[in-house]
Coordinates of C-alpha atoms and ligand atoms in Angstrom, one line a residue:
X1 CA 23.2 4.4 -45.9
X2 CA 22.0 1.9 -48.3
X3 CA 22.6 3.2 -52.1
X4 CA 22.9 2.8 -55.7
X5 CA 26.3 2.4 -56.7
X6 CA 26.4 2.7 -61.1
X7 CA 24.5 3.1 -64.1
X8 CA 23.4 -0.5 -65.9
X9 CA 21.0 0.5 -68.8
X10 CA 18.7 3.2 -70.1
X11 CA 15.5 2.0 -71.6
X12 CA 14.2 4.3 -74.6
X13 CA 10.8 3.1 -76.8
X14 CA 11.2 5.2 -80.2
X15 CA 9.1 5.2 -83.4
X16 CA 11.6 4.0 -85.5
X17 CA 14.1 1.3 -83.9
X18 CA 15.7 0.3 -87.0
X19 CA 16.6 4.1 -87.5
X20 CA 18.0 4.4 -84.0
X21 CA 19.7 1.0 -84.0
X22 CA 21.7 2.1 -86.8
X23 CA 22.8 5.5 -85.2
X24 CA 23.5 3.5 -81.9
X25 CA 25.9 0.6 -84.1
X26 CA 27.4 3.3 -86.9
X27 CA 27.8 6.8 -85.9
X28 CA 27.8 5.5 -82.1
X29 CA 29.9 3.1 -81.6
X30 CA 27.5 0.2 -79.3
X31 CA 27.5 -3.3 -80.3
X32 CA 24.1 -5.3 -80.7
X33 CA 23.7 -8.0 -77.6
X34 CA 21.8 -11.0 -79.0
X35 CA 18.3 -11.5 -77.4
X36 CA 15.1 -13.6 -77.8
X37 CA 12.6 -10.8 -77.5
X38 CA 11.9 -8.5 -80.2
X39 CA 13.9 -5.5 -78.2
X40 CA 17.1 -4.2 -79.4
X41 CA 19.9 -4.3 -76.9
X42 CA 23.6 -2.7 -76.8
X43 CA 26.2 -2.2 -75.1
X44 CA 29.1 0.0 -75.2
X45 CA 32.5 -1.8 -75.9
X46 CA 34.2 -1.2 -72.5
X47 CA 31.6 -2.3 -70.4
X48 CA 31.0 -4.7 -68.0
X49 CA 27.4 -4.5 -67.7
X50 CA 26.0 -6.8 -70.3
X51 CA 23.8 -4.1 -71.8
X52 CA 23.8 -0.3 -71.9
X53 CA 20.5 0.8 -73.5
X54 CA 17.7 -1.3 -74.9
X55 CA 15.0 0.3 -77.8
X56 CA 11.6 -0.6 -78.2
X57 CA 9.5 0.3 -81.1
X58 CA 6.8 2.6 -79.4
X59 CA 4.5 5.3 -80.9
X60 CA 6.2 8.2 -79.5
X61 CA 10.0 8.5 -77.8
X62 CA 9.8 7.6 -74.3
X63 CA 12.0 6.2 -71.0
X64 CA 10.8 3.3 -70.6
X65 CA 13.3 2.6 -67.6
X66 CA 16.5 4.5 -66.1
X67 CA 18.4 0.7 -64.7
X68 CA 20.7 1.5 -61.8
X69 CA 22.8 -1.3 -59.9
X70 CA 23.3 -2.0 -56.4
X71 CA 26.4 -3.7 -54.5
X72 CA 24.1 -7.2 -53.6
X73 CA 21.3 -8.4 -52.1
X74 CA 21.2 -6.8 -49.1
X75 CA 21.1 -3.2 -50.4
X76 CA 18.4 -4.2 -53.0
X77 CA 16.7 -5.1 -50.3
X78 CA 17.2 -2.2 -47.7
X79 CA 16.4 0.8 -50.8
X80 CA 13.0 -0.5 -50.5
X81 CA 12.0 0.8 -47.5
X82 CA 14.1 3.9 -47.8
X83 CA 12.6 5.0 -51.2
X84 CA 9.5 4.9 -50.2
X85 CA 10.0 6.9 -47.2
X86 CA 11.6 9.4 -49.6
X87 CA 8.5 9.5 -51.8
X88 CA 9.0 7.0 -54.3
X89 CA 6.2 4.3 -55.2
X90 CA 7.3 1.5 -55.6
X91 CA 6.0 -0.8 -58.6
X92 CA 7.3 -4.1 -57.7
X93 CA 9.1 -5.9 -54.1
X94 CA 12.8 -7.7 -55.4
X95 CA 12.5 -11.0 -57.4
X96 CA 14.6 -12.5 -59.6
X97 CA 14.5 -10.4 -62.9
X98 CA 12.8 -11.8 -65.7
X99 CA 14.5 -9.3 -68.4
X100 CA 17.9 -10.2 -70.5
X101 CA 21.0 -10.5 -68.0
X102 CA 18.5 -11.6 -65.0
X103 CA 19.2 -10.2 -61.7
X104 CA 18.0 -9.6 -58.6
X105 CA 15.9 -6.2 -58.1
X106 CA 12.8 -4.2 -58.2
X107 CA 11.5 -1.4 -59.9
X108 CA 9.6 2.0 -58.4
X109 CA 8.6 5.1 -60.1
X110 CA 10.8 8.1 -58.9
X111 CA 9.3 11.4 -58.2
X112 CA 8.9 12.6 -61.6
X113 CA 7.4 9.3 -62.7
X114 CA 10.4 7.8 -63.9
X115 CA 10.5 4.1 -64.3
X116 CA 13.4 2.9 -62.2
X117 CA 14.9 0.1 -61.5
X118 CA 18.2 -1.2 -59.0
X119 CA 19.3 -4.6 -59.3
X120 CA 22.6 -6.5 -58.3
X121 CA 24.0 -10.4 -59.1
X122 CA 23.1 -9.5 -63.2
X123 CA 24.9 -11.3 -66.2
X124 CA 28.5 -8.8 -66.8
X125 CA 30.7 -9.5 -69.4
X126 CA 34.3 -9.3 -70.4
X127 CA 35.1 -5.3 -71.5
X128 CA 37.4 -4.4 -74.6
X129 CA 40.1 -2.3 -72.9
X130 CA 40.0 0.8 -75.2
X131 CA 43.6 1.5 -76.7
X132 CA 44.1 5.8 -75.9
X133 CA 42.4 7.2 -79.1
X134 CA 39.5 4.8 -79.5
X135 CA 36.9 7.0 -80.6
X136 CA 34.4 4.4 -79.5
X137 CA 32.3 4.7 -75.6
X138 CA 33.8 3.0 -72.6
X139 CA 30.7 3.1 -70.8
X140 CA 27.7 4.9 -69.8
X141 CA 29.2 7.8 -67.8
X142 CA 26.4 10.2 -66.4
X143 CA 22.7 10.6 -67.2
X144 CA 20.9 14.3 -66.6
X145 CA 17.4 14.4 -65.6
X146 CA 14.8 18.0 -66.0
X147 CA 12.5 18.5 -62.8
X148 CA 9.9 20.8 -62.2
X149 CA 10.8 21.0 -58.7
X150 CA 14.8 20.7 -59.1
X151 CA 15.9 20.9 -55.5
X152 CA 13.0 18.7 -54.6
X153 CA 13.9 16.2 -57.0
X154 CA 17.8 16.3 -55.7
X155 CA 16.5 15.9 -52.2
X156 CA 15.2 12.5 -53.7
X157 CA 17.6 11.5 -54.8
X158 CA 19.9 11.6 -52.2
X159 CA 17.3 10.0 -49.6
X160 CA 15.9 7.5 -52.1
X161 CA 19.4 6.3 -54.0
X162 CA 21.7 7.5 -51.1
X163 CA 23.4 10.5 -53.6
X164 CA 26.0 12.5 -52.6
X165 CA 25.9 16.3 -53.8
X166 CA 29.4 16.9 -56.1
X167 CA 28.7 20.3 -57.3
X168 CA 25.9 23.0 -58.0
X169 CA 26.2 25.4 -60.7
X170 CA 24.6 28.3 -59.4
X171 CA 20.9 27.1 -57.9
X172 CA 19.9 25.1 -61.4
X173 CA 22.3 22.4 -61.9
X174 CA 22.8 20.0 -59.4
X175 CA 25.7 17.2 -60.0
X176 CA 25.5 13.8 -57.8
X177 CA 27.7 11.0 -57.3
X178 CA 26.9 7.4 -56.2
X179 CA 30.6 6.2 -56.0
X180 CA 34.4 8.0 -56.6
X181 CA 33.3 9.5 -60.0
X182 CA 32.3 13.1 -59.7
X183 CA 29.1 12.7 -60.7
X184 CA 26.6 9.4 -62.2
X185 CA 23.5 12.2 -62.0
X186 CA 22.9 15.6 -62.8
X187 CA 19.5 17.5 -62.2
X188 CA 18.1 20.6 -63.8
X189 CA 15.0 22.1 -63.6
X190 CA 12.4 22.0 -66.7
X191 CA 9.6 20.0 -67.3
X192 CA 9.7 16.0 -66.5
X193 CA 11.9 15.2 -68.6
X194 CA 15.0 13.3 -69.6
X195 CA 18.0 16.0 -71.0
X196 CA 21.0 13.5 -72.4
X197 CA 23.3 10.0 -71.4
X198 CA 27.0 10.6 -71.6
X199 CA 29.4 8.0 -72.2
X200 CA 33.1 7.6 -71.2
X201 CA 35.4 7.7 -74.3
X202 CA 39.5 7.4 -73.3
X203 CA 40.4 10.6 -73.7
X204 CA 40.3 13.9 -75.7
X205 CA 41.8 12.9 -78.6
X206 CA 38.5 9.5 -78.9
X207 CA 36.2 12.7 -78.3
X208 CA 37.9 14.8 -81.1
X209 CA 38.4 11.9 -83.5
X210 CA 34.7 10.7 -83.5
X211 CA 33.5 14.3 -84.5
X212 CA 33.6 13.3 -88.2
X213 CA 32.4 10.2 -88.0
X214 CA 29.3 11.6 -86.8
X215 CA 28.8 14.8 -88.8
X216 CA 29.2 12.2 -92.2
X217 CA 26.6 10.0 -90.9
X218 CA 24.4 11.5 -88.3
X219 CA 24.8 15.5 -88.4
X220 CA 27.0 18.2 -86.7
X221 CA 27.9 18.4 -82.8
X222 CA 24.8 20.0 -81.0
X223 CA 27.4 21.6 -78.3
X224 CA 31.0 21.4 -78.1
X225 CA 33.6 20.0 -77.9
X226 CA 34.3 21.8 -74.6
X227 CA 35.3 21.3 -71.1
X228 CA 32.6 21.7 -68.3
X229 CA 34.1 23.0 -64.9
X230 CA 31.8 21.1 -62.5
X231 CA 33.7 17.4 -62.9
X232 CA 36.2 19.0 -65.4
X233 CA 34.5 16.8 -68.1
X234 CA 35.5 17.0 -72.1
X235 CA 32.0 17.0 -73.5
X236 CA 31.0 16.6 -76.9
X237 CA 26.9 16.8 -77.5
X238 CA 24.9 14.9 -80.4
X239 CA 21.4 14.4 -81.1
X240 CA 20.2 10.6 -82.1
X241 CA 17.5 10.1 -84.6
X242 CA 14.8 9.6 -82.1
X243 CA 15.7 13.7 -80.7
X244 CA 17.8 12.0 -77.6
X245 CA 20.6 14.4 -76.3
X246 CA 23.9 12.2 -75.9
X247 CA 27.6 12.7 -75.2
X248 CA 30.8 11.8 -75.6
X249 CA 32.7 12.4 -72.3
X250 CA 36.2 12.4 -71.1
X251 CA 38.8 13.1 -68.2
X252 CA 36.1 13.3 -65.8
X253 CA 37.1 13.8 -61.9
X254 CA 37.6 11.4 -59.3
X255 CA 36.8 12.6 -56.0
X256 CA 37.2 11.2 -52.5
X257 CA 33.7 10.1 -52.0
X258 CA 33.6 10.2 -48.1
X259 CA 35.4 13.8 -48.0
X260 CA 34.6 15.9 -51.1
X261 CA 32.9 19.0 -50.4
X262 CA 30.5 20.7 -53.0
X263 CA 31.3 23.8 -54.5
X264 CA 28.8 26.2 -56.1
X265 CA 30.0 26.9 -59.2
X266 CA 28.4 31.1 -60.0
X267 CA 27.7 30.6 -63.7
X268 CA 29.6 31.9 -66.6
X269 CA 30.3 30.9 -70.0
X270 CA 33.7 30.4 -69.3
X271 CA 32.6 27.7 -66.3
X272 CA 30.4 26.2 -68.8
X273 CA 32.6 25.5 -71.1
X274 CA 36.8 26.5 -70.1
X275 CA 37.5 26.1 -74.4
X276 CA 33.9 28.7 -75.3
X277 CA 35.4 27.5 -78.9
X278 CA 32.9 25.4 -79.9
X279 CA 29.8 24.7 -81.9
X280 CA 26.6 26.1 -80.2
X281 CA 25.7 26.3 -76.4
X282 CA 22.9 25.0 -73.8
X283 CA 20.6 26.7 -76.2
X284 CA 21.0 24.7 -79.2
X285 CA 20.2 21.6 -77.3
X286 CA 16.9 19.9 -77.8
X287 CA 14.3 21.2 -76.0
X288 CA 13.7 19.3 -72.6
X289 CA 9.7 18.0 -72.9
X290 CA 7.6 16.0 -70.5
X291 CA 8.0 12.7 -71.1
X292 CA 5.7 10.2 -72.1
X293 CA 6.4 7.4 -70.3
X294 CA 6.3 9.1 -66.7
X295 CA 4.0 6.5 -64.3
X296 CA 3.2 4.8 -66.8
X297 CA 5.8 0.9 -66.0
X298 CA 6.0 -1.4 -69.4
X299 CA 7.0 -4.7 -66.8
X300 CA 9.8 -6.0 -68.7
Ligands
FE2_401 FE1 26.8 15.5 -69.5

């Protein structure tokens, strides 16, 4: 079955880039990517994708577009058909990709109204291997998306994108995976809307260290640092200035992606978080809220 197979960029507009650029190259650890358009781009120090989220200056926060790559040509061109037959509708047929890093690939609103896009053959670079301890992100790890029909929307997912169900916690949290890592996509239900990006750090000690880095220049954890039980992730929760949930992840598992099995997971504080020592909960999250970018495609 023709799928995605990793994350290449989130797209966010926010009213006040300068503010969020600063978050993204002090308290969080991306790099600025030189470009010709007035966009910001950067990328996380360990990846090979040459960018891993882009701002735009834009009235209110928005997605402007979750990026997803694809092994080449060929399964660029056979998701077409497939997520439309899933539901999705699709914005534009594969060309070559006028945005930074080219490409080859298309875009197509998911069933929320996400702007997504899959593209293969992009512009990668060379990654910094991170030395154990780095408190600086790897990579993007997993993105969570809210869904006012959840088990709709994970049905879409796997039919559109050719996921594979990981995990459920209970009947509300669906984890996904789109290669060996346990999961690339997590669902919950809530309003359209987007809930946080996690990023690979090397391990617990990069996850630990950061902590005051961010509380002297950005504010405190929102949750954590604790250890989820679906994946067996390290997570560490913060809020950028633009409201965005993002995380600091580590140690999370590999599965056999042919053979894995999913587990429901019954729901418990302790199979939320295996520490239950740290700051906050779920609850003192940001509050999920429809987005305001859903159908509505910017073209670049
Ligand atoms: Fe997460």
């Amino acid at each position: 079955m023709p799928r995605v197979n990793d994350i290449r960029y989130i797209g966010y507009g926010v009213s006040d880039v300068e503010k969020e650029k600063r978050f993204y190259l002090e308290s969080w650890k991306l790099e600025e990517v030189p470009s010709d358009d007035d966009m910001v781009y950067l990328v996380a120090p360990g990846s090979t994708a040459g960018y891993s989220v882009r701002l735009r200056q834009t009235d209110e926060p928005r997605i402007d577009v979750i990026s997803w790559s694809a092994k080449d040509r060929a399964e660029v061109d056979a998701l077409v058909p497939q997520i439309e037959k899933a539901g999705g509708k699709i914005i534009s047929q594969p060309h070559e990709l006028e945005s930074l890093g080219g490409g080859y690939g298309f875009r197509f609103f998911d069933m929320n109204g996400f702007t997504t896009e899959v593209s293969t053959g992009f512009e990668t670079r060379e990654p910094e291997t991170l030395e154990a301890g780095d408190p600086r992100p790897e990579k993007i790890s997993h993105v969570v998306l809210h869904s006012p029909n959840h088990k709709g929307y994970v049905e879409f997912y796997e039919k559109a994108l050719g996921f594979k169900v990981s995990d459920w916690l209970g009947d509300f949290m669906c984890f996904l995976r789109c290669n060996e890592w346990h999961h690339r996509l997590a669902i919950l239900p809530g309003p359209p809307a987007f809930n946080h990006v996690a990023y690979d750090v090397p391990d617990v000690d990069a996850v630990m260290k950061a902590v005051p880095r961010l509380r002297e220049t950005n504010g405190d954890i929102a949750w954590g640092p604790g250890r989820h039980t679906a994946g067996n992730n390290v997570f560490s929760y913060y809020v950028t200035p633009a409201g965005y949930a993002v995380e600091y992840t580590c140690d999370l598992e590999a599965v056999d992606d042919e053979t894995w099995e999913a587990t429901v997971h019954k729901p418990s504080k302790e199979i939320m978080d295996q520490w239950g020592f740290g700051v906050g909960g779920p609850e003192t999250m940001p509050k999920p809220m429809p987005d305001a970018g859903l159908f509505k495609d910017i073209g670049i």
